[in-house]
Amino acid sequence: MLVQAGRQISGLPKSKKTVKPKMTVNSSVKMSSSSIHSSTKSQIKSTVEISKYIDVANNLADAASKITLKYFRTKFDVEIKSDCSPVTIADRETEIAMRELLAVDCPGHSVFGEEHGIQFGSGEGSQFTWVLDPIDGTKSFITGKPLFGTLIALLHNGRPILGVIDQPYTRERWIGADGYPSTLNGQSISTRACSSLSHAYLYATTPHMFEGANETAFNRLRDSVRIPMYGCDCYAYGLLASGMCDLVAEADLKPYDYMALVPIIKGAGGVITDWEGKDLVWNPKRPTPGLSAKETAAELKAGWPGEVLAAGNAELHAKALAKLAFKL
Amino acid sequence: MLVQAGRQISGLPKSKKTVKPKMTVNSSVKMSSSSIHSSTKSQIKSTVEISKYIDVANNLADAASKITLKYFRTKFDVEIKSDCSPVTIADRETEIAMRELLAVDCPGHSVFGEEHGIQFGSGEGSQFTWVLDPIDGTKSFITGKPLFGTLIALLHNGRPILGVIDQPYTRERWIGADGYPSTLNGQSISTRACSSLSHAYLYATTPHMFEGANETAFNRLRDSVRIPMYGCDCYAYGLLASGMCDLVAEADLKPYDYMALVPIIKGAGGVITDWEGKDLVWNPKRPTPGLSAKETAAELKAGWPGEVLAAGNAELHAKALAKLAFKL
C-alpha cells in the first residue's frame, strides 16, 4: 500500500545545505586507529581489523546521513510493509548506498539490512556480518521528528564487535568497539551509577511494542521505575551510554535494531542483554535448501533474540531483569 | 524530595558556547511589526500592540534559551513536586528571567507561570495575561533528550492571541499571533490536508497522561489512527502546524501547557480545542478573599480545560472529536 506522507514545507529545515550543524562531525570526532589506547590494544583480538572497520563504519554513516537528510521533511511516499511498519525511498536508498560501500571496502563479508535482507559472504570474510538499519525510527522520520538514526553494526562470528548510532539531524555519533571506550563525537562517555529501580529513568520507543507476556513483564518494570518515557528510538541508548538515563527495555526487535547498540553500551560501562540475561548474538546461517521463501525467512528469524534490556550498570540490570521475570 | 539526576558529561553538547546552531534564530527569523501583511492588519483589533508583544515574546524566548541551554546536560538536582512532576533550577531560573523582562516591558499585565504561580496585573494591563512554561518537557530535559521547549502565550481577556514554541537545542521557533500566518523561524507554515482518521499520524506526550474516562476516550482515538506516537511534548504541535503530522491529543494539562499552541495551530490552518470542541480560554480571576491556599489554588484551577485536541483541519478535528466522544 502506497500512501503519501510528508511534503516539502518551507519552514522546516531539511538538509545539510540549508542548515548549520548543531555539532560538527569531522575527522576529529571519528574514532580511528590513532585513537586506540595502548592499554586496550591487547584486549582486542584483531586490533588492525577493528580500527579499519571503525573507519569503514564512519564512511557508511557519512554516506547514510547525506541521503537521509536529503529526504527528511520532503514529500515522499510511505509504503506499509507486511509487518505493518512503514518504509520510504530514503530507507531503501540509504541501505543500498551502504551496501555499495561495503562491497568495495569489505568484499566477502555478509551483510544484513532491514530493507534488503541478507547477503551471505564468502571465504574468510564470511565470519563477519554487517548489520544495517538505514533509518531507525522511520515513524519519527516520516513525521519530521528529528530523533531518527542510522544503526551500523559489525558482528564477528555472530558477536557484535563494533556499533555506530548516527543521528544525522543533531549531528551526534556514538561509536562503540571491542576494547575501546565508547565515544560520542569523539569524546569518551560513561553510564551513570543509579542502582535503584525506584530512582531509574526508563525509556522504550512505544508501549505498543509490547504484547502478551512481553506487555505483562514490561508493565512490571515500568511500574517500578521513577519515570517511564517513550519516543526516542535508538537515541535512548545513546542517552543511556552518556549517563543521562538508566534503563531501556524494548521488545519485538530485530538484529538491525539492537546489534549496533551492544558495543556502545558495553564500552560505556553498561550492560545489555535479552530479557533472559543472555548475550545478544546472532550468527546467520545459509538457508536450508528446498525451503520456500517464507520458510527461509522464518528459519533466519528463529535464531535472533527479540527483547532487549539495557542498563547503566550490572546491579540495576539484575534488578530490572528480576522485575521482568521473563520466561523464568 | 531532592534527588540527583544528570551530570556533566563530556561527550554531550550542553550549551550554545560549544555547539554550532542547527538553525540560527536571529532578527530575520523573528516575526515583527514589519512582517504584518497589510491584508491581515485589519483583522487585528490592536495591531500595534500585537506586533509589540511579538517582539516581547521573542525577547523572552531568547532569554529563556540562554538559561535552559546553560543547564542542559549538566549536573543539577531534580525536585519532585506535589503533583509528582519533576522541576529543576533551570525551570525556576528561566521563569524568573522571563518575569523580570515582563515587569519592565509589560508592567500591569498579569503573569501566570508553571513554577511561580499567578501574579495579577493592574489597570488596563490586567486584560492581558502572559502564560509561561519555562521548560515544557522537563522529563526530556533531565534525561538529555533535546526536544524540550519553552512556551510563551499572551491572553487577552482569557483568549490566547499570541503564542511561541521555542526549541532551544534545535534552534526552531514557532510563532503564531492573531491575524498573522504562523511561522517557523520566520517562514510561513501550514497544516496538511489529511482528513481520514485511518491515515492520520497521532502524537501524545505519553499514554500515562490519560486516566479513567480520558484513557477510554483516548484509546478509542488511538485505535482509529494509522500510527500513534509518543514522546514529543510541545514539539508535536510544532510538527502538526508544519504539516508533518495530523493529530495531537493530550490530557491532564494546564494553561501553560497549551495556551501558546493555540495561535500557532490556528494561524497554520489547524483547529485546536478541548475534548468537547470548546475554545481553549481561561480568564484568571482574583481569588475569593478568606480562602486557604489550597482552596485558592483549587479555585484557580477550576476554570481551565485539561484536555486538548489539535488537528490539521476542521474535518479531521470533527472526526477525532466524535471518536473521543468525551462527556457527550
CSV table of N, CA and C in Angstrom, one decimal, chain A residues 31 163 165 174-184 187-193 236-246 260-272 310-314, chain B residues 7 9-12:
chain,number,residue,atom,x,y,z
A,31,MET,N,36.2,8.0,15.8
A,31,MET,CA,37.2,7.1,16.4
A,31,MET,C,38.0,6.5,15.3
A,163,GLY,N,29.8,-0.9,16.8
A,163,GLY,CA,28.5,-0.4,16.7
A,163,GLY,C,28.5,1.1,16.5
A,165,ILE,N,25.7,4.5,16.4
A,165,ILE,CA,24.4,5.2,16.3
A,165,ILE,C,24.8,6.6,15.7
A,174,TRP,N,27.5,8.2,18.2
A,174,TRP,CA,28.0,7.3,19.2
A,174,TRP,C,28.7,6.2,18.5
A,175,ILE,N,29.9,5.8,19.0
A,175,ILE,CA,30.7,4.7,18.5
A,175,ILE,C,31.1,3.8,19.6
A,176,GLY,N,31.0,2.5,19.5
A,176,GLY,CA,31.5,1.5,20.4
A,176,GLY,C,32.2,0.4,19.7
A,177,ALA,N,33.3,0.0,20.3
A,177,ALA,CA,34.0,-1.1,19.6
A,177,ALA,C,34.8,-1.9,20.7
A,178,ASP,N,34.9,-3.2,20.4
A,178,ASP,CA,35.7,-4.1,21.4
A,178,ASP,C,37.0,-3.5,21.8
A,179,GLY,N,37.2,-3.3,23.1
A,179,GLY,CA,38.5,-2.8,23.5
A,179,GLY,C,38.7,-1.3,23.5
A,180,TYR,N,37.7,-0.6,23.1
A,180,TYR,CA,37.7,0.9,23.0
A,180,TYR,C,36.7,1.4,24.0
A,181,PRO,N,37.0,2.6,24.6
A,181,PRO,CA,36.0,3.3,25.4
A,181,PRO,C,35.0,3.8,24.4
A,182,SER,N,33.7,3.7,24.7
A,182,SER,CA,32.7,4.3,23.8
A,182,SER,C,32.8,5.8,23.7
A,183,THR,N,32.4,6.4,22.6
A,183,THR,CA,32.5,7.8,22.4
A,183,THR,C,31.2,8.4,21.8
A,184,LEU,N,31.1,9.7,22.1
A,184,LEU,CA,30.1,10.5,21.4
A,184,LEU,C,30.8,11.6,20.7
A,187,GLN,N,34.4,12.0,22.0
A,187,GLN,CA,34.7,12.1,23.4
A,187,GLN,C,34.2,10.9,24.2
A,188,SER,N,35.0,10.4,25.1
A,188,SER,CA,34.7,9.2,25.9
A,188,SER,C,33.4,9.5,26.7
A,189,ILE,N,32.6,8.5,26.8
A,189,ILE,CA,31.3,8.6,27.6
A,189,ILE,C,31.2,7.5,28.6
A,190,SER,N,30.4,7.6,29.6
A,190,SER,CA,30.2,6.5,30.5
A,190,SER,C,28.8,6.6,31.1
A,191,THR,N,28.3,5.5,31.4
A,191,THR,CA,26.9,5.4,32.0
A,191,THR,C,27.0,5.9,33.5
A,192,ARG,N,25.8,6.1,34.1
A,192,ARG,CA,25.8,6.7,35.4
A,192,ARG,C,25.5,5.6,36.5
A,193,ALA,N,25.6,6.0,37.7
A,193,ALA,CA,25.7,4.9,38.8
A,193,ALA,C,24.3,4.5,39.4
A,236,ALA,N,17.6,6.7,22.7
A,236,ALA,CA,17.5,6.4,24.2
A,236,ALA,C,18.8,5.6,24.6
A,237,TYR,N,19.3,4.8,23.7
A,237,TYR,CA,20.5,4.0,24.1
A,237,TYR,C,21.7,4.9,24.1
A,238,GLY,N,21.7,5.9,23.3
A,238,GLY,CA,22.8,6.9,23.3
A,238,GLY,C,22.8,7.7,24.6
A,239,LEU,N,21.6,8.1,25.0
A,239,LEU,CA,21.4,8.8,26.3
A,239,LEU,C,21.9,7.9,27.4
A,240,LEU,N,21.5,6.6,27.4
A,240,LEU,CA,22.0,5.7,28.5
A,240,LEU,C,23.5,5.6,28.5
A,241,ALA,N,24.1,5.4,27.3
A,241,ALA,CA,25.6,5.3,27.3
A,241,ALA,C,26.2,6.6,27.8
A,242,SER,N,25.5,7.7,27.6
A,242,SER,CA,26.1,9.0,28.0
A,242,SER,C,25.8,9.4,29.4
A,243,GLY,N,25.1,8.5,30.2
A,243,GLY,CA,24.8,8.7,31.6
A,243,GLY,C,23.7,9.6,31.8
A,244,MET,N,22.7,9.7,30.9
A,244,MET,CA,21.6,10.6,31.1
A,244,MET,C,20.3,9.9,31.4
A,245,CYS,N,20.2,8.6,31.3
A,245,CYS,CA,19.1,7.8,31.7
A,245,CYS,C,19.6,6.5,32.2
A,246,ASP,N,18.7,5.6,32.7
A,246,ASP,CA,19.2,4.4,33.4
A,246,ASP,C,18.9,3.1,32.8
A,260,ALA,N,24.0,-2.8,16.9
A,260,ALA,CA,24.9,-1.6,16.9
A,260,ALA,C,25.0,-1.0,18.4
A,261,LEU,N,24.0,-1.3,19.1
A,261,LEU,CA,23.9,-0.7,20.5
A,261,LEU,C,24.8,-1.4,21.5
A,262,VAL,N,25.0,-2.7,21.2
A,262,VAL,CA,25.7,-3.6,22.2
A,262,VAL,C,27.2,-3.0,22.5
A,263,PRO,N,28.0,-2.8,21.5
A,263,PRO,CA,29.4,-2.4,21.8
A,263,PRO,C,29.4,-1.0,22.5
A,264,ILE,N,28.4,-0.1,22.1
A,264,ILE,CA,28.3,1.2,22.6
A,264,ILE,C,28.0,1.2,24.1
A,265,ILE,N,26.9,0.4,24.5
A,265,ILE,CA,26.5,0.3,25.9
A,265,ILE,C,27.6,-0.3,26.7
A,266,LYS,N,28.2,-1.4,26.2
A,266,LYS,CA,29.2,-2.1,27.0
A,266,LYS,C,30.5,-1.3,27.1
A,267,GLY,N,30.9,-0.6,26.1
A,267,GLY,CA,32.1,0.2,26.1
A,267,GLY,C,31.9,1.5,27.0
A,268,ALA,N,30.7,1.8,27.4
A,268,ALA,CA,30.4,2.9,28.3
A,268,ALA,C,30.2,2.5,29.7
A,269,GLY,N,30.3,1.2,30.0
A,269,GLY,CA,30.2,0.7,31.3
A,269,GLY,C,28.8,0.1,31.6
A,270,GLY,N,28.0,0.0,30.6
A,270,GLY,CA,26.6,-0.5,30.8
A,270,GLY,C,26.5,-2.0,30.5
A,271,VAL,N,25.3,-2.5,30.7
A,271,VAL,CA,25.1,-3.9,30.4
A,271,VAL,C,23.9,-4.0,29.5
A,272,ILE,N,24.0,-4.9,28.5
A,272,ILE,CA,22.8,-5.0,27.5
A,272,ILE,C,22.7,-6.5,27.2
A,310,ALA,N,18.7,-2.8,28.4
A,310,ALA,CA,20.0,-2.1,28.7
A,310,ALA,C,19.9,-1.4,30.0
A,311,ALA,N,21.0,-1.4,30.7
A,311,ALA,CA,21.1,-0.7,32.0
A,311,ALA,C,22.5,0.0,32.1
A,312,GLY,N,22.5,1.0,33.0
A,312,GLY,CA,23.8,1.7,33.2
A,312,GLY,C,24.8,0.9,33.9
A,313,ASN,N,24.4,-0.1,34.7
A,313,ASN,CA,25.4,-0.9,35.4
A,313,ASN,C,24.8,-2.3,35.7
A,314,ALA,N,25.6,-3.2,36.2
A,314,ALA,CA,25.2,-4.6,36.4
A,314,ALA,C,24.2,-4.7,37.5
B,7,ARG,N,24.4,14.8,35.0
B,7,ARG,CA,25.7,15.3,35.5
B,7,ARG,C,26.5,15.7,34.3
B,9,ILE,N,28.6,15.6,31.4
B,9,ILE,CA,29.1,14.5,30.6
B,9,ILE,C,29.9,15.1,29.4
B,10,SER,N,31.1,14.7,29.3
B,10,SER,CA,32.0,15.3,28.4
B,10,SER,C,31.5,15.2,26.9
B,11,GLY,N,30.8,14.1,26.6
B,11,GLY,CA,30.5,13.8,25.2
B,11,GLY,C,29.3,14.5,24.7
B,12,LEU,N,28.4,15.0,25.6
B,12,LEU,CA,27.2,15.6,25.1
B,12,LEU,C,27.3,17.1,25.1
